[in-house]
C-alpha positions as YAML, in Angstrom:
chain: A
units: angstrom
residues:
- id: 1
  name: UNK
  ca: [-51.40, -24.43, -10.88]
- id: 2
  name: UNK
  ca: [-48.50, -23.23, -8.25]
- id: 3
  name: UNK
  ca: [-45.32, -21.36, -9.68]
- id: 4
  name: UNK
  ca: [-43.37, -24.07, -9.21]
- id: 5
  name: UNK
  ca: [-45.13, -27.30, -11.26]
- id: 6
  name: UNK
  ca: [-45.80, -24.51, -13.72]
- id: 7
  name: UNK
  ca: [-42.07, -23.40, -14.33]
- id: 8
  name: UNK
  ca: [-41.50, -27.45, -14.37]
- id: 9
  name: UNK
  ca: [-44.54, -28.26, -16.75]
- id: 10
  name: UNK
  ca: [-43.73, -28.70, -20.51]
- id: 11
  name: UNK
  ca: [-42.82, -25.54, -22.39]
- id: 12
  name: UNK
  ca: [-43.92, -25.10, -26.25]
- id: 13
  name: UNK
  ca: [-41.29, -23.22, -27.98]
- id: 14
  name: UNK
  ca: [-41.76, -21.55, -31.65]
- id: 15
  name: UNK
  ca: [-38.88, -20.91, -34.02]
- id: 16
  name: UNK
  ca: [-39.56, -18.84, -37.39]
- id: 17
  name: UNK
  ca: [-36.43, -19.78, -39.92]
- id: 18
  name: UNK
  ca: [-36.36, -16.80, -42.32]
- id: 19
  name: UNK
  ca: [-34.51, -16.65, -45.79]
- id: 20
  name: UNK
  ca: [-32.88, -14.27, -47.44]
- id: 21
  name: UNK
  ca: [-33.39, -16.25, -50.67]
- id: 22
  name: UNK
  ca: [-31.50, -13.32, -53.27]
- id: 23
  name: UNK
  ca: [-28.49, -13.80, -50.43]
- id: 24
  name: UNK
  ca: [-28.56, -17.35, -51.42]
- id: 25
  name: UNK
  ca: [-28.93, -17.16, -55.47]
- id: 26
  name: UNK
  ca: [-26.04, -14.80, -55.84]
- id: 27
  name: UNK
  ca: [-23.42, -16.65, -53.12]
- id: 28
  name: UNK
  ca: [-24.20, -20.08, -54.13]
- id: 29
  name: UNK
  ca: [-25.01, -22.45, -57.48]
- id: 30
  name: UNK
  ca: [-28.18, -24.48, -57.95]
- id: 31
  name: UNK
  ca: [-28.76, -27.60, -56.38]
- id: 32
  name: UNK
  ca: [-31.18, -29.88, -56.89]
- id: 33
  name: UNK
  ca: [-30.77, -33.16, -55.09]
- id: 34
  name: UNK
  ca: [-31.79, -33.37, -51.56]
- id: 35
  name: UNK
  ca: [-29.93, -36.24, -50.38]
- id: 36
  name: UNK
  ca: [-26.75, -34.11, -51.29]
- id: 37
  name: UNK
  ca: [-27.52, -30.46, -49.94]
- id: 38
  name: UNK
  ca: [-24.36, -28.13, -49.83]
- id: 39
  name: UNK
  ca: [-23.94, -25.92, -46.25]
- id: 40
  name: UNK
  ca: [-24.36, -22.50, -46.93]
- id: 41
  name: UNK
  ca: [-22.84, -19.59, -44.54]
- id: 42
  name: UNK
  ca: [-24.63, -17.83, -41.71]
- id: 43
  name: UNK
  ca: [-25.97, -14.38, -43.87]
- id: 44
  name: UNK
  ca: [-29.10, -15.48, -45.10]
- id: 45
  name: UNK
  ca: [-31.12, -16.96, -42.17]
- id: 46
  name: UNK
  ca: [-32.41, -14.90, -39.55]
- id: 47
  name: UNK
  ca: [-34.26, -17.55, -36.53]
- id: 48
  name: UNK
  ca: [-36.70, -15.39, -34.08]
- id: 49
  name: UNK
  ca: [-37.59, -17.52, -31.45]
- id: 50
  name: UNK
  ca: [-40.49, -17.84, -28.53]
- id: 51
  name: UNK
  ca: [-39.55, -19.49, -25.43]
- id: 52
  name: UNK
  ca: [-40.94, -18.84, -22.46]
- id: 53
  name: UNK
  ca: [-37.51, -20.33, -20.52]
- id: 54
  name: UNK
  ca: [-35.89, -17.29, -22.31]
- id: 55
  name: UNK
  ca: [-33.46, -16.43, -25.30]
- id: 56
  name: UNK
  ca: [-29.62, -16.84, -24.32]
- id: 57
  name: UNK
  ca: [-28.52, -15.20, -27.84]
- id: 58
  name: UNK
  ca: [-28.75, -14.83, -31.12]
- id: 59
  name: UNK
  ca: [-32.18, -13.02, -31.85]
- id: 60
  name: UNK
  ca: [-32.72, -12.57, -35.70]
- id: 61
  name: UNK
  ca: [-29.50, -14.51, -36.45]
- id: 62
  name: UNK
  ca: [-28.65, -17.71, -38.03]
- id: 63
  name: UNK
  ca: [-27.42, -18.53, -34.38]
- id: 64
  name: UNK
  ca: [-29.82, -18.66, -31.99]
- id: 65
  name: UNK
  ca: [-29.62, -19.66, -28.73]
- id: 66
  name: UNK
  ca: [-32.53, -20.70, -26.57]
- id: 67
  name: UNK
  ca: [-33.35, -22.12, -23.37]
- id: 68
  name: UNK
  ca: [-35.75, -25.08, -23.04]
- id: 69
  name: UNK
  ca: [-36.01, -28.13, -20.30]
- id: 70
  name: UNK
  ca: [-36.03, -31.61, -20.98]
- id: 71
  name: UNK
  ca: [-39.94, -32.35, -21.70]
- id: 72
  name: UNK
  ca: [-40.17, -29.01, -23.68]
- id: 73
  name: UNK
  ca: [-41.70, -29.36, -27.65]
- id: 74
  name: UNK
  ca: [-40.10, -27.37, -30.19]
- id: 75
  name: UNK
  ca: [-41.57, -25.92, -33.35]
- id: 76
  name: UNK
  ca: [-39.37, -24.96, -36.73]
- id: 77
  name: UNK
  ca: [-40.87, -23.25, -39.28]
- id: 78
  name: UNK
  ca: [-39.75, -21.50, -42.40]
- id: 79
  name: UNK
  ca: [-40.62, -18.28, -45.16]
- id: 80
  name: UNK
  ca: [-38.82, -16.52, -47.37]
- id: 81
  name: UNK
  ca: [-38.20, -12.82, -46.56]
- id: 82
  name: UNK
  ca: [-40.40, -12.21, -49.43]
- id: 83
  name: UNK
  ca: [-43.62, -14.17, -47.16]
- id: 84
  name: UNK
  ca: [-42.93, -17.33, -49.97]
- id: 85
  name: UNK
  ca: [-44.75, -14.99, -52.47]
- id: 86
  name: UNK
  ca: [-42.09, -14.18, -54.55]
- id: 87
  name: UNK
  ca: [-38.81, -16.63, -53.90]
- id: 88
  name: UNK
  ca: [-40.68, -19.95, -51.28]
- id: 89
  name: UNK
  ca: [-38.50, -21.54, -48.84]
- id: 90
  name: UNK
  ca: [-39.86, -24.59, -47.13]
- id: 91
  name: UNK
  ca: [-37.98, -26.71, -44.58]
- id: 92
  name: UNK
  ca: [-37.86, -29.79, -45.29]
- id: 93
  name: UNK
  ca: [-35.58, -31.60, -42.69]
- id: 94
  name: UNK
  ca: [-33.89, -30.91, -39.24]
- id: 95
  name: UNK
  ca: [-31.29, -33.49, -38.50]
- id: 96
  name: UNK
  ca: [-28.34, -34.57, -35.62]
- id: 97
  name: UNK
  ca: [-24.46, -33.18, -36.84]
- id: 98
  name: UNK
  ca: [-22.49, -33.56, -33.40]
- id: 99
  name: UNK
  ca: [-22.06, -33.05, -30.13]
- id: 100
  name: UNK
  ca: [-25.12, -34.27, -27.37]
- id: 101
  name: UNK
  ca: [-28.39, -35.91, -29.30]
- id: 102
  name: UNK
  ca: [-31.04, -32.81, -27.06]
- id: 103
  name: UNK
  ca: [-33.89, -33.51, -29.89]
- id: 104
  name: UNK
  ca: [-35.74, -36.33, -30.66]
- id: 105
  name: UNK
  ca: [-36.38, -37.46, -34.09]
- id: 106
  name: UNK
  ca: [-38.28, -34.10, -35.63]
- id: 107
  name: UNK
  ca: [-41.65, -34.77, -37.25]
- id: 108
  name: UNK
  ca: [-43.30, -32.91, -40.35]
- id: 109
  name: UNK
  ca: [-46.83, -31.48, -38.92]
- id: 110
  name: UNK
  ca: [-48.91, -29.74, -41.64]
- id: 111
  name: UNK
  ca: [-52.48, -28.64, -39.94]
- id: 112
  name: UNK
  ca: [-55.26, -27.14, -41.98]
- id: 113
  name: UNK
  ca: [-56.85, -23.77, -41.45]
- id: 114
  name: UNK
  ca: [-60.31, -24.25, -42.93]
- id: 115
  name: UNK
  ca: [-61.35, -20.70, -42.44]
- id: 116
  name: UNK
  ca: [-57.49, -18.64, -42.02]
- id: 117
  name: UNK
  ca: [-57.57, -14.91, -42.75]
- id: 118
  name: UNK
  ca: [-55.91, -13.81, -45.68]
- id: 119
  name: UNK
  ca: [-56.04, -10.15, -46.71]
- id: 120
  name: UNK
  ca: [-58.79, -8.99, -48.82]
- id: 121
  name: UNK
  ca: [-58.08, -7.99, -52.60]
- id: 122
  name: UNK
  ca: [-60.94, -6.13, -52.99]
- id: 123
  name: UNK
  ca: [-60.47, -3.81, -50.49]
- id: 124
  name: UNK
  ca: [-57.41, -1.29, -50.21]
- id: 125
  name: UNK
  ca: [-56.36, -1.85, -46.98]
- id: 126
  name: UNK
  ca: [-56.90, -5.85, -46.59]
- id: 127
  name: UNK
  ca: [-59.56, -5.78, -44.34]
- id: 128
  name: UNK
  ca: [-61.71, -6.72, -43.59]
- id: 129
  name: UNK
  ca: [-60.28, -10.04, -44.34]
- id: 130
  name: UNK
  ca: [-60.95, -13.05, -46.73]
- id: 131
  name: UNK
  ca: [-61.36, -16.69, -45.22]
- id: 132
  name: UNK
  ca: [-59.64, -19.08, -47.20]
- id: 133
  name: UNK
  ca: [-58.34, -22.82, -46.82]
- id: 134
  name: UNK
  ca: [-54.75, -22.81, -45.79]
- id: 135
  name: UNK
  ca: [-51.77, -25.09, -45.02]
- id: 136
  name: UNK
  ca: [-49.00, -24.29, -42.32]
- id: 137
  name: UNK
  ca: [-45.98, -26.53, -41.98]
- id: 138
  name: UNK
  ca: [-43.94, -27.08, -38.90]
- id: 139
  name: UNK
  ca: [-40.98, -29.25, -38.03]
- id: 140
  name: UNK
  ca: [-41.06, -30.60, -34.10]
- id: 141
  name: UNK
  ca: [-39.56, -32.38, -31.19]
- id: 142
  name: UNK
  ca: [-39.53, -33.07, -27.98]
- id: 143
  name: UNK
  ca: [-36.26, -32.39, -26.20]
- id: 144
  name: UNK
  ca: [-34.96, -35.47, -24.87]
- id: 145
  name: UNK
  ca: [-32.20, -34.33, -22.69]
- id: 146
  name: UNK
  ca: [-29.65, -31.78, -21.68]
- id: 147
  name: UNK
  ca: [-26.72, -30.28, -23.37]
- id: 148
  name: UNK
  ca: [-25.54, -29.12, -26.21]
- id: 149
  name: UNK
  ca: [-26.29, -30.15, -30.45]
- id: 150
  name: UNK
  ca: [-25.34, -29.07, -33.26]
- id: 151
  name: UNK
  ca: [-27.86, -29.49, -35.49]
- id: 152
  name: UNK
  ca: [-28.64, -29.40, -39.21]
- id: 153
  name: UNK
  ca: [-31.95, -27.34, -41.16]
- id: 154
  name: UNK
  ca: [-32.61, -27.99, -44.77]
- id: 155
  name: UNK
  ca: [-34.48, -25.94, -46.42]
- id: 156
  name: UNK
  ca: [-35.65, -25.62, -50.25]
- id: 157
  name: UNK
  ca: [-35.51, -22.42, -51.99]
- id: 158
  name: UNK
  ca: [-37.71, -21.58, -54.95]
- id: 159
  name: UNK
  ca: [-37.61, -18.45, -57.16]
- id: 160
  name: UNK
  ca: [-40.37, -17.00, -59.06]
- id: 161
  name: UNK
  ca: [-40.46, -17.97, -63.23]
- id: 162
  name: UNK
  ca: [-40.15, -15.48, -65.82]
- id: 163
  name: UNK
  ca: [-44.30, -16.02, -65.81]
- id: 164
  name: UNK
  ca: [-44.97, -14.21, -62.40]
- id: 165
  name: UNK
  ca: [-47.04, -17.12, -61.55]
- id: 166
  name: UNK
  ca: [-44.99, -19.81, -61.02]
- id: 167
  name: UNK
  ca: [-42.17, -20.82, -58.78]
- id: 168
  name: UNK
  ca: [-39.35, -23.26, -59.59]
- id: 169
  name: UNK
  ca: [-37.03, -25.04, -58.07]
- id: 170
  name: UNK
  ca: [-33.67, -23.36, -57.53]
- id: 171
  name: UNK
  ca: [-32.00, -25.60, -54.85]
- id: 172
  name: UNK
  ca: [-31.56, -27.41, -51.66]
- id: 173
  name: UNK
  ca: [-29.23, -26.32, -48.82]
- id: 174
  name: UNK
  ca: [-28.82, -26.08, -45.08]
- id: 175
  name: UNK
  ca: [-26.97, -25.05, -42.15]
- id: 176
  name: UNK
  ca: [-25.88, -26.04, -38.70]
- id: 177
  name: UNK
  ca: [-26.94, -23.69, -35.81]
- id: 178
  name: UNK
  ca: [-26.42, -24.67, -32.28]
- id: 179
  name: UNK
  ca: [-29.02, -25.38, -29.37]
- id: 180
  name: UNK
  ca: [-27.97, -25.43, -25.41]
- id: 181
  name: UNK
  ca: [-30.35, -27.10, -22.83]
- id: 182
  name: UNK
  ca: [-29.37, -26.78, -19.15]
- id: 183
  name: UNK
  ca: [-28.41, -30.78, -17.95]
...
């Protein structure tokens, strides 16, 4: 493939959504309906983002920026900044606010890892590793066109019971970061 159909093929860009969850229990109240999510401020989610067209700005910040073309798939996906063992976040929606519509409609994708690594318990170090059966979540489109959206992410937050075993419910939320495609 020359240079120049590969710079125009279809890019596939990865975003990891990661939650300060104790940020979120001390600034704002329980929620627990889905269809009526409060916005939260812009000091508990910290995006890192892949894309091979380049970050504009924004790295580790609720507020990234990121280049991508139209024809380009995007992938969300979401953890607490305890790895969901502890407090669990999982995204549950990605949705149009304003401004020019660059995504399509997102999709839920869950693929299954029949034989993923997990570290070992039995050993002190991890490894080597266990194979287990595991599910990974993502949230995609394809962008449509160029400009600029503002966009919403909700996300479910989850805090560990007073068993140690158990997580419950604690709320639903989102927020509204910004993406800019070149027209």
């Amino acid at each position: 493939m020359s240079q120049a159909s590969s710079a125009a093929s279809a890019a596939q860009i990865d975003i990891l959504v990661v939650i300060d969850t104790e940020y979120i229990k001390s600034h704002f109240p329980r929620n627990t309906d889905p269809n009526n999510a409060p916005g939260i401020d812009h000091n508990s989610q910290y995006m890192i983002g892949y894309s091979p067209r380049g970050i504009v700005s924004g790295q580790g910040t609720a507020d990234l920026s990121f280049r991508a073309n139209v024809g380009d798939y995007v992938s969300f996906r979401g953890s607490s900044i305890q790895q969901n063992s502890d407090d669990s976040v999982i995204l549950y929606g990605i949705k149009y606010w304003v401004g020019d519509k660059v995504f399509n409609t997102f999709t839920t994708n869950i693929v299954t890892r029949n034989r993923a690594v997990q570290p070992n318990p039995d050993q002190p170090n991890g490894i080597p590793p266990v194979l287990t059966v595991q599910n990974f979540t993502s949230y995609d489109s394809k962008i449509a066109r160029g400009g600029t959206e503002n966009f919403y992410v909700y996300i479910a937050v989850y805090t560990l019971a007073s068993d140690g075993q158990t997580q419950e419910l604690y709320g639903y939320y989102y927020w509204d970061p910004q993406v800019v495609v070149p027209a």
